[in-house]
Short mmCIF file of C-alpha atoms in Angstrom, two decimals:
data_model
loop_
_atom_site.label_atom_id
_atom_site.label_comp_id
_atom_site.label_asym_id
_atom_site.label_seq_id
_atom_site.Cartn_x
_atom_site.Cartn_y
_atom_site.Cartn_z
CA UNK Y 1 36.28 102.54 141.95
CA UNK Y 2 37.62 105.03 144.25
CA UNK Y 3 35.49 106.90 146.52
CA UNK Y 4 35.89 109.97 148.69
CA UNK Y 5 34.89 108.69 152.05
CA UNK Y 6 33.61 111.23 154.58
CA UNK Y 7 35.66 110.23 157.43
CA UNK Y 8 36.17 112.14 160.83
CA UNK Y 9 39.28 114.27 161.09
CA UNK Y 10 40.95 112.03 163.69
CA UNK Y 11 40.35 108.95 161.46
CA UNK Y 12 41.79 110.72 158.62
CA UNK Y 13 44.82 111.59 160.58
CA UNK Y 14 45.14 108.03 161.95
CA UNK Y 15 44.87 106.75 158.43
CA UNK Y 16 47.58 109.16 157.00
CA UNK Y 17 49.95 108.01 159.96
CA UNK Y 18 49.52 104.44 159.15
CA UNK Y 19 49.05 104.76 155.19
CA UNK Y 20 52.14 103.14 153.32
CA UNK Y 21 53.43 106.13 151.47
CA UNK Y 22 56.41 104.17 149.89
CA UNK Y 23 55.70 101.91 146.90
CA UNK Y 24 56.03 98.48 148.40
CA UNK Y 25 56.97 95.18 147.23
CA UNK Y 26 54.11 93.20 145.73
CA UNK Y 27 52.45 96.66 144.78
CA UNK Y 28 50.35 94.87 142.31
CA UNK Y 29 48.41 93.29 145.31
CA UNK Y 30 47.17 96.56 146.45
CA UNK Y 31 43.36 96.19 145.91
CA UNK Y 32 40.86 98.69 144.55
CA UNK Y 33 38.59 100.54 146.89
CA UNK Y 34 34.87 100.74 146.25
CA UNK Y 35 32.98 99.31 149.20
CA UNK Y 36 30.11 101.42 150.00
CA UNK Y 37 29.14 100.79 153.75
CA UNK Y 38 25.68 100.83 154.87
CA UNK Y 39 26.98 102.68 157.92
CA UNK Y 40 30.11 104.70 157.85
CA UNK Y 41 30.82 103.52 161.44
CA UNK Y 42 31.80 100.05 159.75
CA UNK Y 43 34.54 101.53 157.98
CA UNK Y 44 35.76 103.96 160.77
CA UNK Y 45 35.90 100.86 163.12
CA UNK Y 46 37.71 98.71 160.75
CA UNK Y 47 40.31 101.46 160.17
CA UNK Y 48 40.61 101.86 163.99
CA UNK Y 49 41.06 98.17 164.64
CA UNK Y 50 43.64 97.59 161.92
CA UNK Y 51 45.61 100.76 162.82
CA UNK Y 52 46.08 99.29 166.35
CA UNK Y 53 47.32 95.89 165.01
CA UNK Y 54 44.47 93.90 165.88
CA UNK Y 55 42.50 91.39 163.54
CA UNK Y 56 39.14 91.94 161.98
CA UNK Y 57 36.58 89.19 161.45
CA UNK Y 58 33.92 90.24 158.92
CA UNK Y 59 30.74 88.48 159.55
CA UNK Y 60 27.80 88.49 157.34
CA UNK Y 61 25.60 86.97 154.55
CA UNK Y 62 27.02 85.84 151.17
CA UNK Y 63 27.13 88.67 148.72
CA UNK Y 64 27.20 91.35 151.27
CA UNK Y 65 30.52 92.75 150.26
CA UNK Y 66 33.01 91.38 152.86
CA UNK Y 67 35.55 90.86 150.11
CA UNK Y 68 35.15 94.26 148.76
CA UNK Y 69 35.24 95.68 152.37
CA UNK Y 70 38.70 93.93 152.75
CA UNK Y 71 39.92 95.34 149.39
CA UNK Y 72 38.92 98.65 150.27
CA UNK Y 73 40.95 98.57 153.53
CA UNK Y 74 44.00 97.43 151.32
CA UNK Y 75 43.40 100.57 149.04
CA UNK Y 76 42.90 103.03 151.95
CA UNK Y 77 46.13 101.72 153.87
CA UNK Y 78 47.93 101.62 150.52
CA UNK Y 79 48.88 98.05 151.60
CA UNK Y 80 49.19 94.90 149.46
CA UNK Y 81 46.83 91.98 150.49
CA UNK Y 82 47.68 88.46 150.28
CA UNK Y 83 44.64 86.07 150.22
CA UNK Y 84 43.91 82.69 151.57
CA UNK Y 85 40.78 80.94 150.32
CA UNK Y 86 39.68 78.51 153.01
CA UNK Y 87 38.30 75.00 152.11
CA UNK Y 88 38.62 71.44 153.61
CA UNK Y 89 41.74 70.83 151.47
CA UNK Y 90 43.52 73.72 153.24
CA UNK Y 91 46.79 72.41 154.70
CA UNK Y 92 50.20 73.89 156.06
CA UNK Y 93 51.69 74.26 152.71
CA UNK Y 94 48.65 76.48 151.49
CA UNK Y 95 49.10 78.63 154.28
CA UNK Y 96 53.00 78.77 154.77
CA UNK Y 97 54.61 77.50 151.59
CA UNK Y 98 56.38 74.44 150.38
CA UNK Y 99 59.70 72.99 149.51
CA UNK Y 100 60.73 72.52 145.85
CA UNK Y 101 63.82 71.51 144.00
CA UNK Y 102 65.70 74.26 142.38
CA UNK Y 103 69.09 74.73 140.78
CA UNK Y 104 71.87 77.10 142.08
CA UNK Y 105 75.19 77.22 140.40
CA UNK Y 106 74.34 74.14 138.16
CA UNK Y 107 73.71 72.25 141.66
CA UNK Y 108 70.24 70.90 142.70
CA UNK Y 109 69.19 72.44 145.81
CA UNK Y 110 66.09 72.47 148.04
CA UNK Y 111 64.32 75.78 148.12
CA UNK Y 112 61.50 76.96 150.16
CA UNK Y 113 58.65 79.15 148.46
CA UNK Y 114 56.76 81.12 151.02
CA UNK Y 115 52.88 81.04 151.00
CA UNK Y 116 50.58 83.98 151.75
CA UNK Y 117 50.92 83.95 155.55
CA UNK Y 118 54.80 83.92 155.36
CA UNK Y 119 54.71 86.69 152.57
CA UNK Y 120 52.38 88.91 154.37
CA UNK Y 121 54.49 88.68 157.71
CA UNK Y 122 58.02 89.12 156.19
CA UNK Y 123 56.70 92.17 153.92
CA UNK Y 124 54.56 93.81 156.52
CA UNK Y 125 51.28 93.73 154.70
CA UNK Y 126 47.83 92.61 154.95
CA UNK Y 127 46.45 89.06 154.90
CA UNK Y 128 42.87 88.10 153.92
CA UNK Y 129 41.57 84.85 155.06
CA UNK Y 130 38.27 84.10 153.17
CA UNK Y 131 35.52 81.73 154.49
CA UNK Y 132 37.71 81.01 157.53
CA UNK Y 133 35.08 78.55 158.89
CA UNK Y 134 35.54 76.49 155.88
CA UNK Y 135 39.05 75.24 157.04
CA UNK Y 136 39.35 72.13 159.08
CA UNK Y 137 39.54 72.56 162.64
CA UNK Y 138 43.01 71.32 163.13
CA UNK Y 139 44.62 73.45 160.48
CA UNK Y 140 44.15 76.96 161.53
CA UNK Y 141 45.68 76.49 165.08
CA UNK Y 142 48.91 76.31 162.99
CA UNK Y 143 48.64 80.30 162.86
CA UNK Y 144 47.47 80.89 166.21
CA UNK Y 145 50.71 82.62 167.19
CA UNK Y 146 50.42 84.78 164.06
CA UNK Y 147 47.07 86.08 165.23
CA UNK Y 148 47.86 87.10 168.90
CA UNK Y 149 50.09 89.60 170.34
CA UNK Y 150 53.21 87.35 169.46
CA UNK Y 151 52.81 87.90 165.68
CA UNK Y 152 55.41 85.09 165.24
CA UNK Y 153 55.45 81.24 163.74
CA UNK Y 154 57.88 78.70 163.79
CA UNK Y 155 57.94 77.69 160.13
CA UNK Y 156 57.65 73.79 160.25
CA UNK Y 157 59.38 73.45 156.69
CA UNK Y 158 62.55 75.51 157.69
CA UNK Y 159 62.58 75.66 161.44
CA UNK Y 160 62.94 79.48 161.13
CA UNK Y 161 61.21 81.64 163.59
CA UNK Y 162 59.53 84.32 161.70
CA UNK Y 163 58.29 87.66 163.42
CA UNK Y 164 55.84 89.81 161.39
CA UNK Y 165 57.16 93.18 160.34
CA UNK Y 166 55.47 96.54 161.22
CA UNK Y 167 52.29 97.08 159.06
CA UNK Y 168 51.11 93.29 159.03
CA UNK Y 169 47.40 92.89 159.64
CA UNK Y 170 44.68 90.14 159.36
CA UNK Y 171 41.42 90.54 157.85
CA UNK Y 172 39.19 87.33 157.88
CA UNK Y 173 35.66 86.78 156.49
CA UNK Y 174 33.04 84.16 157.62
CA UNK Y 175 29.62 82.96 156.34
CA UNK Y 176 27.75 81.26 158.96
CA UNK Y 177 25.40 78.26 158.59
CA UNK Y 178 26.65 77.13 155.09
CA UNK Y 179 27.22 73.44 154.17
CA UNK Y 180 30.93 72.50 155.03
CA UNK Y 181 31.34 75.08 157.55
CA UNK Y 182 32.38 74.59 161.17
CA UNK Y 183 31.89 76.78 164.21
CA UNK Y 184 35.12 78.80 164.99
CA UNK Y 185 36.63 77.47 168.29
CA UNK Y 186 36.80 79.98 171.10
CA UNK Y 187 40.64 80.30 170.86
CA UNK Y 188 40.61 81.34 167.24
CA UNK Y 189 37.39 83.63 167.57
CA UNK Y 190 39.06 85.45 170.48
CA UNK Y 191 41.77 86.50 168.38
CA UNK Y 192 39.44 88.71 166.29
CA UNK Y 193 37.36 91.82 166.65
CA UNK Y 194 34.12 91.06 164.84
CA UNK Y 195 32.44 93.45 162.47
CA UNK Y 196 28.88 92.56 161.28
CA UNK Y 197 28.31 93.43 157.51
CA UNK Y 198 24.81 93.67 156.58
CA UNK Y 199 23.46 93.85 153.04
CA UNK Y 200 23.48 97.36 151.42
CA UNK Y 201 20.00 98.79 150.69
CA UNK Y 202 18.04 101.88 149.67
CA UNK Y 203 20.15 104.87 148.50
CA UNK Y 204 23.43 103.30 148.74
CA UNK Y 205 22.34 100.41 146.79
CA UNK Y 206 21.10 102.72 144.07
CA UNK Y 207 24.47 104.53 143.98
CA UNK Y 208 26.14 101.20 143.82
CA UNK Y 209 24.18 100.02 140.85
CA UNK Y 210 24.83 103.34 139.13
CA UNK Y 211 28.62 103.21 139.55
CA UNK Y 212 29.23 99.57 139.35
CA UNK Y 213 27.01 98.30 136.50
CA UNK Y 214 25.96 99.17 132.98
CA UNK Y 215 22.52 99.88 133.99
CA UNK Y 216 21.48 103.46 133.40
CA UNK Y 217 17.63 103.37 133.13
CA UNK Y 218 16.34 105.17 136.30
CA UNK Y 219 13.03 103.35 136.47
CA UNK Y 220 14.68 99.81 136.17
CA UNK Y 221 17.36 100.77 138.68
CA UNK Y 222 14.50 101.66 141.17
CA UNK Y 223 12.99 98.26 140.33
CA UNK Y 224 15.99 96.43 141.36
CA UNK Y 225 16.43 98.39 144.56
CA UNK Y 226 12.91 97.28 145.32
CA UNK Y 227 13.49 93.64 144.48
CA UNK Y 228 16.59 93.57 146.74
CA UNK Y 229 14.65 95.01 149.60
CA UNK Y 230 11.87 92.35 149.15
CA UNK Y 231 14.61 89.56 148.84
CA UNK Y 232 16.39 90.75 152.11
CA UNK Y 233 13.13 90.81 153.85
CA UNK Y 234 12.22 87.33 152.55
CA UNK Y 235 15.53 86.03 153.84
CA UNK Y 236 15.21 87.57 157.31
CA UNK Y 237 11.77 85.93 157.56
CA UNK Y 238 13.28 82.39 156.64
CA UNK Y 239 11.40 82.31 153.45
CA UNK Y 240 14.57 82.37 151.27
CA UNK Y 241 18.22 81.29 151.79
CA UNK Y 242 20.87 83.97 151.69
CA UNK Y 243 22.07 83.23 148.23
CA UNK Y 244 18.81 84.78 146.89
CA UNK Y 245 19.65 88.30 148.45
CA UNK Y 246 23.32 88.37 147.28
CA UNK Y 247 24.25 91.88 146.33
CA UNK Y 248 26.88 90.34 143.98
CA UNK Y 249 24.33 88.53 142.21
CA UNK Y 250 22.00 91.44 142.10
CA UNK Y 251 24.65 93.61 140.24
CA UNK Y 252 25.25 90.83 137.68
CA UNK Y 253 21.42 91.01 137.03
CA UNK Y 254 21.67 94.72 136.72
CA UNK Y 255 24.60 94.43 134.32
CA UNK Y 256 22.83 91.79 132.01
CA UNK Y 257 19.47 93.84 132.12
CA UNK Y 258 21.29 96.61 130.20
CA UNK Y 259 21.32 94.21 127.17
CA UNK Y 260 18.52 91.53 127.79
CA UNK Y 261 15.22 91.87 129.46
CA UNK Y 262 15.23 92.30 133.29
CA UNK Y 263 13.14 89.07 133.98
CA UNK Y 264 15.74 86.98 131.97
CA UNK Y 265 18.65 88.58 133.67
CA UNK Y 266 17.11 87.84 137.04
CA UNK Y 267 16.57 84.33 135.98
CA UNK Y 268 20.11 83.84 135.13
CA UNK Y 269 22.00 85.59 137.71
CA UNK Y 270 19.73 84.95 140.79
CA UNK Y 271 16.91 82.36 140.39
CA UNK Y 272 19.04 79.77 138.67
CA UNK Y 273 21.47 79.61 141.43
CA UNK Y 274 18.91 78.54 143.79
CA UNK Y 275 18.52 74.79 144.46
CA UNK Y 276 14.99 74.49 145.99
CA UNK Y 277 12.08 74.83 143.44
CA UNK Y 278 10.12 76.66 146.12
CA UNK Y 279 12.48 79.35 146.40
CA UNK Y 280 13.17 79.67 142.52
CA UNK Y 281 9.22 80.16 142.21
CA UNK Y 282 9.02 82.61 145.16
CA UNK Y 283 11.75 84.86 143.48
CA UNK Y 284 10.18 84.53 140.00
CA UNK Y 285 6.83 85.53 141.54
CA UNK Y 286 8.43 88.67 142.97
CA UNK Y 287 10.07 89.44 139.95
CA UNK Y 288 6.75 89.24 137.90
CA UNK Y 289 5.08 91.71 140.27
CA UNK Y 290 7.89 94.32 139.56
CA UNK Y 291 9.07 93.96 136.00
#
């Protein structure tokens, strides 16, 4: 979904200056837009940060739209975006690439296959690092030089020194407090400018449901907006975990409710994802009062 964002003239000019007008390699990795920011300042600040060659850390609850935010920046800058999905298994090969056997003139040779970090650097495109605090603390320092003013790395597999091309930028996302996450060390955190990404609510959520789901019944849409508001409030009060208020899960429920009853759609999309019986009952009670 492409949105005509109402941006200030100076930001439009900045975007036009930095926007890639040539069809780049890896054009299939240019993502679709569609993120609806709760405040336009979020998008304005992100465009400003990336255009200055600085890194962005999107920080916020699960399902708030951080990945969609990053994809929208890829669309606005017309830049392909390589992705790294962090986990405890993330290693140097997952980030940088690996060696493999290949054939050249019928002879067996060792060939290096670049990973997402090397690809983004050498092609001057965007790099998205999802759930960056899921990686082991000893893994990410491998790319410290990529994330600071040097924009360089010595490839440990080839001993080649690689410097990022013009246009290279990094967007990372973080979910705090989840099982398996670790606090970012100061050296890594200081390489980013942080943007807090809150939940989408009210009129913007209503528009998002209308444009991104199959649900068309206005009354039902209003009820889902109210349900989302109640869930976000319960999360802020510590009554529910962040999973319960996921916008992604809510949109799934809206989609399903265009075919099956809304209560059952909420059960499948939201309630059944919750681990604690207390939370499941709480959300079902909210649902019963609305639908």
